[in-house]
Tab-separated table of C-alpha atoms in Angstrom:
chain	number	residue	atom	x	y	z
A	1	UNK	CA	-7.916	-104.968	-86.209
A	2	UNK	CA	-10.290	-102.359	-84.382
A	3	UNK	CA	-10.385	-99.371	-86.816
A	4	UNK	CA	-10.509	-96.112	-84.382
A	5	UNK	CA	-13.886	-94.028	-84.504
A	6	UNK	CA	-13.560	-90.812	-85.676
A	7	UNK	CA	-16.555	-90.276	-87.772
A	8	UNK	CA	-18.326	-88.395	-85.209
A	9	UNK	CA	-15.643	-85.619	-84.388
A	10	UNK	CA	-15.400	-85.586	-88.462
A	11	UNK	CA	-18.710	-84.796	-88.764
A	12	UNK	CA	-18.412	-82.227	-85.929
A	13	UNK	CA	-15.696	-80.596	-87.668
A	14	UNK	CA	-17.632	-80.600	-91.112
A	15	UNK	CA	-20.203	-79.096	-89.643
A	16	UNK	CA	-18.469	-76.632	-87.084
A	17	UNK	CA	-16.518	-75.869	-90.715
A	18	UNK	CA	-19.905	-75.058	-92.642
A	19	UNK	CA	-21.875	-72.960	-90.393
A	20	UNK	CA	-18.285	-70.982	-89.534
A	21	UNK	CA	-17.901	-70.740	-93.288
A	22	UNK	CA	-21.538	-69.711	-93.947
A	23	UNK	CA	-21.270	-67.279	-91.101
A	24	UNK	CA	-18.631	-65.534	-92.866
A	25	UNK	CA	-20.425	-65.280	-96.116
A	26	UNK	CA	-23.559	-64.008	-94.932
A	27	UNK	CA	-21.461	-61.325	-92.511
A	28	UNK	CA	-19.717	-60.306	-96.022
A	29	UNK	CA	-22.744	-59.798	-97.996
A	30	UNK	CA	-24.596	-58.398	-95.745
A	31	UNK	CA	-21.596	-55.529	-94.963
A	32	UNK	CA	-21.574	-55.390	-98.644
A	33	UNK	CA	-25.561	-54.885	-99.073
A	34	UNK	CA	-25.593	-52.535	-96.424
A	35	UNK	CA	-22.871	-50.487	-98.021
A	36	UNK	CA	-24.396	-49.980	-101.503
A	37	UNK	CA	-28.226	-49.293	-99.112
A	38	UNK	CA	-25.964	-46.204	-97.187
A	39	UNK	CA	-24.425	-45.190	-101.035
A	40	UNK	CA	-28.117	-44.975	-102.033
A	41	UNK	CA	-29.033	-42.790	-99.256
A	42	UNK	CA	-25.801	-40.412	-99.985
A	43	UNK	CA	-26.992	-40.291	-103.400
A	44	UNK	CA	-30.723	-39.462	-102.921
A	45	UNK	CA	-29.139	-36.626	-99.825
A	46	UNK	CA	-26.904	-35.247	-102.829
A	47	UNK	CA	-29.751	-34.966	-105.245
A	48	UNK	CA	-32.337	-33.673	-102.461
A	49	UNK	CA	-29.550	-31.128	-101.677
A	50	UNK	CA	-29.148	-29.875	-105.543
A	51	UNK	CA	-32.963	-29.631	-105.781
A	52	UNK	CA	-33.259	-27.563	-102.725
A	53	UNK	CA	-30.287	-25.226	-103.479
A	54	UNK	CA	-32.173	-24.951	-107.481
A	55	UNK	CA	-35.586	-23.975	-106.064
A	56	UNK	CA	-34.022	-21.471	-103.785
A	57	UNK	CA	-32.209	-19.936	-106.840
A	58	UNK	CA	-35.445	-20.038	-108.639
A	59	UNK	CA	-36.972	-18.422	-105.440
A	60	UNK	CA	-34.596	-15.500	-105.140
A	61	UNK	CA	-34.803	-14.699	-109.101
A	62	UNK	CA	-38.682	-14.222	-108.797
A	63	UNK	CA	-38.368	-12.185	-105.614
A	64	UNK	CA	-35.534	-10.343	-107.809
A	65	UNK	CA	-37.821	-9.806	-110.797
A	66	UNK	CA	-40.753	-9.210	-108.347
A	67	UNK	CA	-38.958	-6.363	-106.683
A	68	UNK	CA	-37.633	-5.049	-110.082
A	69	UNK	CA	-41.333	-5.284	-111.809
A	70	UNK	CA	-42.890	-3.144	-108.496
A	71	UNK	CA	-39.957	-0.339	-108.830
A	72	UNK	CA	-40.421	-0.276	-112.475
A	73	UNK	CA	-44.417	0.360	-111.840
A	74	UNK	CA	-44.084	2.586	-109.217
A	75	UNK	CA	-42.334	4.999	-111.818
């Protein structure tokens, strides 16, 4: 009539179960926090990138009109 233990490798297993389990979740949302963190930084490198390229356009135009201006007065 002796019922076998087995609530302690039960609760071994439940708990081996929930910190494997939670171990998996946090790896996942981590990987996917740290994705969308490296998108941001692509993003913000893209826009830094157009903004640079812009200015030197705007840079080159003035030194065009510059040079154009000082032949034009040296006439």
């Amino acid at each position: 009539m002796n019922k076998p233990r087995i609530r302690g490798p039960a609760i071994v297993l439940g708990l081996t179960t929930s910190i494997t389990a939670y171990a998996i979740f946090y790896s996942h949302f981590q990987q996917v926090r740290d994705k969308k963190v490296m998108r941001e930084g692509v993003a913000r490198d893209k826009e830094r990138i157009r903004l640079k390229r812009k200015e030197q356009q705007l840079m080159q135009q003035q030194q065009r009109e510059g040079v154009s201006e000082s032949g034009d007065s040296a006439r």
